[in-house]
């Protein structure tokens, strides 16, 4: 590996952390609590009827930790539980109207923070960066569970031709 490759990898690593910090900070500021609540709300918003098991795997939590998180979301009026249509033994989750409003606020805050960080790029640079990011995302996806993890804070309504979904197809 050449010295310039090491520098590029280091700069990209720092950029990834800066983006992640901004995204987490802004999303969590609109969530009912710090930690995985923002990710849980956006995932449930994208997949109404998401199972606790799928949510657990996407958030990398224990089963009991996921159940406690869902308990808090339900107690705060953000989500409801119901029997999964395909397996009545499994518990599924969907957002309430308040949960949908919270989900929109989380995604809006996330979008503003990322837009602010990307504002230093002109339109051509932004397009090129977006294309490279999509290519990198396609190379990172390994399983459906991994895709849920990668996209746990994504705004699915604006991600037309999602590179993560395309890679799994």
Rosetta silent file (secondary structure, phi, psi, omega in degrees, C-alpha in Angstrom):
SEQUENCE: XXXXXXXXXXXXXXXXXXXXXXXXXXXXXXXXXXXXXXXXXXXXXXXXXXXXXXXXXXXXXXXXXXXXXXXXXXXXXXXXXXXXXXXXXXXXXXXXXXXXXXXXXXXXXXXXXXXXXXXXXXXXXXXXXXXXXXXXXXXXXXXXXXXXXXXXXXXXXXXXXXXXXXXXX
SCORE:     score description
SCORE:     0.000 S_00000001
   1 L     0.000  129.418  179.875    0.000    0.000    0.000 S_00000001
   2 L   -77.053  158.372  179.455    1.408    3.371   -1.002 S_00000001
   3 H   -58.308  -38.464 -179.262    1.638    6.294    1.393 S_00000001
   4 H   -66.756  -34.043  176.312   -0.988    8.176   -0.625 S_00000001
   5 H   -64.130  -41.789  178.588   -3.400    5.233   -0.275 S_00000001
   6 H   -62.102  -41.167  179.180   -2.934    5.307    3.498 S_00000001
   7 H   -65.000  -45.374  179.692   -3.635    9.031    3.551 S_00000001
   8 H   -60.008  -46.820  179.056   -6.757    8.646    1.413 S_00000001
   9 H   -60.955  -39.553  179.317   -8.032    5.831    3.635 S_00000001
  10 H   -65.730  -44.458  179.511   -7.321    7.921    6.731 S_00000001
  11 H   -64.272  -42.903  178.912   -9.131   10.976    5.346 S_00000001
  12 H   -65.277  -38.473  176.257  -12.115    8.854    4.278 S_00000001
  13 H   -61.298  -43.686  178.232  -12.188    7.234    7.732 S_00000001
  14 H   -65.127  -41.232  178.257  -12.247   10.650    9.392 S_00000001
  15 H   -62.569  -43.656  179.375  -14.969   11.824    6.987 S_00000001
  16 H   -60.237  -42.932  178.215  -17.070    8.726    7.699 S_00000001
  17 H   -66.924  -40.099  178.775  -16.835    9.370   11.445 S_00000001
  18 H   -63.131  -43.830  176.586  -17.644   13.065   11.015 S_00000001
  19 H   -62.528  -45.734 -179.060  -20.711   12.177    8.927 S_00000001
  20 H   -61.609  -42.693  179.318  -21.760    9.475   11.400 S_00000001
  21 H   -62.567  -44.562  179.025  -21.386   11.849   14.354 S_00000001
  22 H   -62.731  -47.845 -178.674  -23.448   14.547   12.611 S_00000001
  23 H   -60.411  -48.561 -179.489  -26.117   12.079   11.530 S_00000001
  24 H   -63.919  -46.194 -179.111  -26.423   10.485   14.986 S_00000001
  25 H   -59.039  -49.245 -176.187  -26.426   13.812   16.823 S_00000001
  26 H   -68.553  -40.787  179.263  -29.089   15.354   14.615 S_00000001
  27 H   -67.190  -45.034 -177.953  -31.300   12.245   14.505 S_00000001
  28 H   -68.009  -24.895  178.414  -31.077   11.621   18.242 S_00000001
  29 H   -64.829  -24.997 -179.819  -31.950   15.257   18.983 S_00000001
  30 H   -99.929   -5.801 -179.488  -35.440   14.556   17.557 S_00000001
  31 L   -85.945  161.676 -178.644  -35.827   11.104   19.137 S_00000001
  32 L   -71.317  -14.957 -179.391  -37.507   10.529   22.508 S_00000001
  33 L  -159.225  158.832  176.171  -34.218    9.302   24.001 S_00000001
  34 L   -71.299  169.084  178.766  -30.557    8.956   23.043 S_00000001
  35 L    93.914 -146.009 -170.981  -29.232    5.712   21.606 S_00000001
  36 L   -80.718    2.628 -176.840  -31.007    3.444   19.132 S_00000001
  37 H   -59.793  -42.637 -179.669  -34.504    4.978   19.418 S_00000001
  38 H   -61.238  -44.674  178.562  -34.063    7.181   16.325 S_00000001
  39 H   -63.988  -41.912  179.301  -32.931    4.212   14.248 S_00000001
  40 H   -60.968  -45.580 -178.208  -35.767    2.056   15.573 S_00000001
  41 H   -63.040  -44.331 -178.795  -38.365    4.693   14.725 S_00000001
  42 H   -69.384  -36.286  176.825  -37.095    5.211   11.169 S_00000001
  43 H   -65.676  -45.390  178.797  -36.863    1.461   10.519 S_00000001
  44 H   -63.797  -36.922  177.215  -40.374    0.841   11.832 S_00000001
  45 H   -63.511  -35.963  179.847  -41.564    3.791    9.741 S_00000001
  46 H   -77.317  -33.814 -176.616  -40.051    2.243    6.630 S_00000001
  47 L  -126.553   75.612  176.065  -41.301   -1.272    7.365 S_00000001
  48 L   -57.725  131.736 -175.574  -44.633   -1.131    9.217 S_00000001
  49 L    94.253   10.008  177.135  -45.075   -4.565   10.724 S_00000001
  50 E   -57.687  136.099  179.243  -41.350   -5.012   11.328 S_00000001
  51 E   -79.970  155.422  176.594  -40.742   -7.906   13.692 S_00000001
  52 H   -60.807  -37.407  179.975  -38.909   -7.444   16.965 S_00000001
  53 H   -63.856  -45.274  178.755  -36.368  -10.010   15.759 S_00000001
  54 H   -64.385  -41.825  177.408  -35.629   -8.079   12.544 S_00000001
  55 H   -61.736  -43.084  179.776  -35.404   -4.833   14.532 S_00000001
  56 H   -58.341  -47.299 -178.844  -33.063   -6.511   17.018 S_00000001
  57 H   -66.779  -39.347 -179.403  -30.721   -7.663   14.267 S_00000001
  58 H   -65.910  -33.687 -177.960  -30.780   -4.288   12.492 S_00000001
  59 H   -95.133   -4.061 -177.026  -29.899   -2.430   15.696 S_00000001
  60 L    55.695   45.716  177.821  -27.437   -5.067   16.976 S_00000001
  61 L  -110.092  163.052  171.303  -29.258   -5.272   20.298 S_00000001
  62 L   -71.838  163.759  177.582  -30.091   -8.213   22.511 S_00000001
  63 H   -60.683  -46.269 -178.318  -33.647   -9.517   22.358 S_00000001
  64 H   -65.711  -36.585  177.035  -34.396   -8.158   25.836 S_00000001
  65 H   -64.289  -38.369  178.228  -32.836   -4.789   24.968 S_00000001
  66 H   -68.172  -42.651  178.311  -35.013   -4.553   21.869 S_00000001
  67 H   -60.993  -42.857  178.881  -38.140   -5.496   23.814 S_00000001
  68 H   -64.707  -39.914  177.040  -37.364   -2.794   26.403 S_00000001
  69 H   -61.721  -46.770  178.470  -36.802   -0.225   23.632 S_00000001
  70 H   -63.064  -40.031  175.877  -40.134   -1.150   22.019 S_00000001
  71 H   -54.591  -44.534 -179.121  -41.789   -0.993   25.469 S_00000001
  72 H   -68.191  -40.377  177.793  -40.560    2.605   25.800 S_00000001
  73 H   -62.507  -41.426  177.702  -41.711    3.534   22.279 S_00000001
  74 H   -65.872  -45.011 -179.701  -45.161    2.088   23.035 S_00000001
  75 H   -61.994  -31.925  178.393  -45.288    3.841   26.441 S_00000001
  76 L   -84.758    3.007  178.094  -44.435    7.145   24.724 S_00000001
  77 L    75.687   18.681 -176.664  -47.271    6.639   22.239 S_00000001
  78 L   -94.162  -22.261 -176.169  -44.899    6.296   19.270 S_00000001
  79 E  -146.299  161.350  173.604  -45.548    2.672   18.321 S_00000001
  80 E  -130.875  153.778  176.644  -48.003   -0.174   18.740 S_00000001
  81 E  -103.104  152.104  172.342  -47.509   -3.922   18.818 S_00000001
  82 E  -157.201  165.273  177.792  -49.607   -6.505   17.002 S_00000001
  83 E   -71.091  133.074  178.622  -49.371  -10.151   15.970 S_00000001
  84 E   -63.052  134.487 -176.733  -47.365  -10.584   12.802 S_00000001
  85 L   -61.854  -33.478 -177.166  -49.688  -11.588    9.952 S_00000001
  86 L   -88.061  -15.323  179.196  -47.394  -14.379    8.728 S_00000001
  87 E  -152.680   99.331 -174.160  -46.594  -15.781   12.207 S_00000001
  88 E   -65.887  -11.228  175.202  -49.049  -15.034   15.001 S_00000001
  89 E   -79.116  -25.619 -177.740  -46.435  -16.043   17.585 S_00000001
  90 E   -85.205  147.532  177.678  -44.179  -13.187   16.472 S_00000001
  91 E   -98.751  130.894  176.770  -44.719   -9.607   17.583 S_00000001
  92 E  -112.172  161.404 -175.416  -44.721   -6.901   14.916 S_00000001
  93 E  -132.564  142.913  171.146  -44.476   -3.144   15.406 S_00000001
  94 E  -140.618  159.366  179.759  -45.849   -0.132   13.577 S_00000001
  95 E   -81.014  149.349  169.749  -45.749    3.591   14.261 S_00000001
  96 L   -84.732  179.362  175.305  -48.669    5.585   15.588 S_00000001
  97 H   -60.128  -41.338  176.482  -49.491    9.005   14.114 S_00000001
  98 H   -62.931  -39.733  177.463  -47.232   10.549   16.769 S_00000001
  99 H   -63.206  -40.080  177.906  -44.534    8.042   15.805 S_00000001
 100 H   -64.947  -39.561  176.688  -44.872    8.987   12.140 S_00000001
 101 H   -63.944  -43.325  178.348  -44.517   12.674   13.044 S_00000001
 102 H   -63.795  -41.771  177.867  -41.439   11.873   15.128 S_00000001
 103 H   -58.831  -45.514  178.452  -40.024    9.788   12.280 S_00000001
 104 H   -61.559  -40.732  179.129  -40.444   12.725    9.887 S_00000001
 105 H   -65.687  -40.846  178.122  -38.719   15.061   12.361 S_00000001
 106 H   -61.705  -48.399 -178.071  -35.800   12.634   12.775 S_00000001
 107 H   -66.414  -36.382  177.804  -35.356   12.286    9.019 S_00000001
 108 H   -65.491  -44.560  178.914  -35.645   16.042    8.463 S_00000001
 109 H   -63.641  -42.836  178.441  -32.996   16.788   11.098 S_00000001
 110 H   -59.772  -46.259 -178.256  -30.727   14.114    9.640 S_00000001
 111 H   -62.823  -42.959 -179.128  -31.157   15.523    6.135 S_00000001
 112 H   -62.917  -42.352  179.415  -30.386   19.104    7.215 S_00000001
 113 H   -63.864  -42.957  179.088  -27.178   18.064    8.962 S_00000001
 114 H   -68.943  -40.576  178.337  -25.951   16.086    5.991 S_00000001
 115 H   -61.336  -39.573  178.285  -26.936   18.832    3.532 S_00000001
 116 H   -63.532  -42.887  179.791  -24.980   21.329    5.612 S_00000001
 117 H   -66.011  -34.963 -177.584  -21.897   19.106    5.587 S_00000001
 118 H   -85.417   -5.812 -175.494  -22.159   18.589    1.820 S_00000001
 119 L   -63.390  -17.342  179.122  -22.738   22.294    1.073 S_00000001
 120 L   -74.233  -12.795 -179.816  -19.003   22.814    0.422 S_00000001
 121 L   -93.058  142.320  172.500  -19.339   20.786   -2.794 S_00000001
 122 L   -79.434  175.048 -173.670  -20.584   22.256   -6.055 S_00000001
 123 H   -60.599  -40.969  179.912  -23.305   20.393   -7.975 S_00000001
 124 H   -65.821  -44.075  177.792  -20.865   18.460  -10.157 S_00000001
 125 H   -63.858  -40.818  179.822  -18.757   17.403   -7.155 S_00000001
 126 H   -62.645  -43.214  178.104  -21.874   16.443   -5.227 S_00000001
 127 H   -62.317  -45.227  179.785  -23.104   14.252   -8.099 S_00000001
 128 H   -63.913  -43.100  178.929  -19.692   12.555   -8.409 S_00000001
 129 H   -63.004  -42.480  177.906  -19.486   12.027   -4.643 S_00000001
 130 H   -61.361  -41.505  178.268  -23.009   10.574   -4.612 S_00000001
 131 H   -65.119  -41.931  177.946  -22.130    8.157   -7.412 S_00000001
 132 H   -66.395  -40.568  178.877  -18.970    7.040   -5.601 S_00000001
 133 H   -62.661  -41.335  178.411  -20.868    6.656   -2.322 S_00000001
 134 H   -63.302  -41.387  178.168  -23.488    4.480   -4.058 S_00000001
 135 H   -62.928  -43.736  178.679  -20.736    2.309   -5.551 S_00000001
 136 H   -64.325  -42.082  178.180  -19.088    1.923   -2.142 S_00000001
 137 H   -59.876  -44.131  179.095  -22.415    1.054   -0.505 S_00000001
 138 H   -59.121  -36.239  179.624  -23.059   -1.659   -3.085 S_00000001
 139 H   -74.835  -18.512 -177.619  -19.659   -3.135   -2.257 S_00000001
 140 H   -89.483  -26.602 -173.460  -20.344   -3.138    1.479 S_00000001
 141 L   -69.779  130.765  179.664  -23.696   -4.941    1.572 S_00000001
 142 L  -118.600  -36.727 -177.944  -23.404   -8.604    2.485 S_00000001
 143 L  -143.372  170.660  176.561  -26.835   -9.786    3.716 S_00000001
 144 H   -63.104  -41.219  176.625  -30.387   -8.544    4.141 S_00000001
 145 H   -59.813  -40.830  178.992  -29.745   -8.041    7.866 S_00000001
 146 H   -64.583  -37.829  177.976  -26.660   -6.004    6.981 S_00000001
 147 H   -62.237  -43.788  176.940  -28.741   -3.908    4.585 S_00000001
 148 H   -60.284  -39.637 -179.872  -31.217   -3.110    7.361 S_00000001
 149 H   -65.178  -46.432 -179.264  -28.272   -2.107    9.571 S_00000001
 150 H   -61.593  -41.612 -173.168  -26.728    0.126    6.902 S_00000001
 151 L   -96.503   19.265 -172.872  -30.053    1.811    6.093 S_00000001
 152 L   -64.884  -20.515  176.858  -31.371    2.101    9.645 S_00000001
 153 L  -119.539   21.022 -178.638  -31.500    5.917    9.478 S_00000001
 154 L   -78.542  150.994  170.847  -32.223    6.316    5.774 S_00000001
 155 L   -94.419   97.431 -172.967  -35.004    8.379    4.310 S_00000001
 156 L   -67.141  -23.133 -177.388  -36.472    5.734    2.024 S_00000001
 157 L   -71.610  -22.582 -179.618  -38.810    8.164    0.274 S_00000001
 158 L  -103.715   -5.003 -176.035  -35.907   10.021   -1.356 S_00000001
 159 L   -93.644   68.836  178.065  -33.674    7.012   -2.051 S_00000001
 160 L   -71.555  137.225 -176.124  -34.863    6.221   -5.544 S_00000001
 161 L    57.160   50.944 -178.798  -32.854    3.331   -7.028 S_00000001
 162 L   -52.828  123.323 -179.298  -31.393    2.503   -3.613 S_00000001
 163 H   -66.933  -28.740  179.520  -27.912    1.028   -4.151 S_00000001
 164 H   -70.195  -48.057  177.209  -28.270   -1.212   -1.096 S_00000001
 165 H   -62.292  -39.999 -179.031  -31.558   -2.729   -2.297 S_00000001
 166 H   -61.977  -36.917 -179.348  -30.156   -3.040   -5.819 S_00000001
 167 H   -68.058  -31.495 -179.599  -27.214   -5.042   -4.537 S_00000001
 168 H   -81.960  -18.502 -176.042  -29.524   -7.507   -2.788 S_00000001
 169 L   -69.200    0.000    0.000  -31.808   -7.958   -5.800 S_00000001
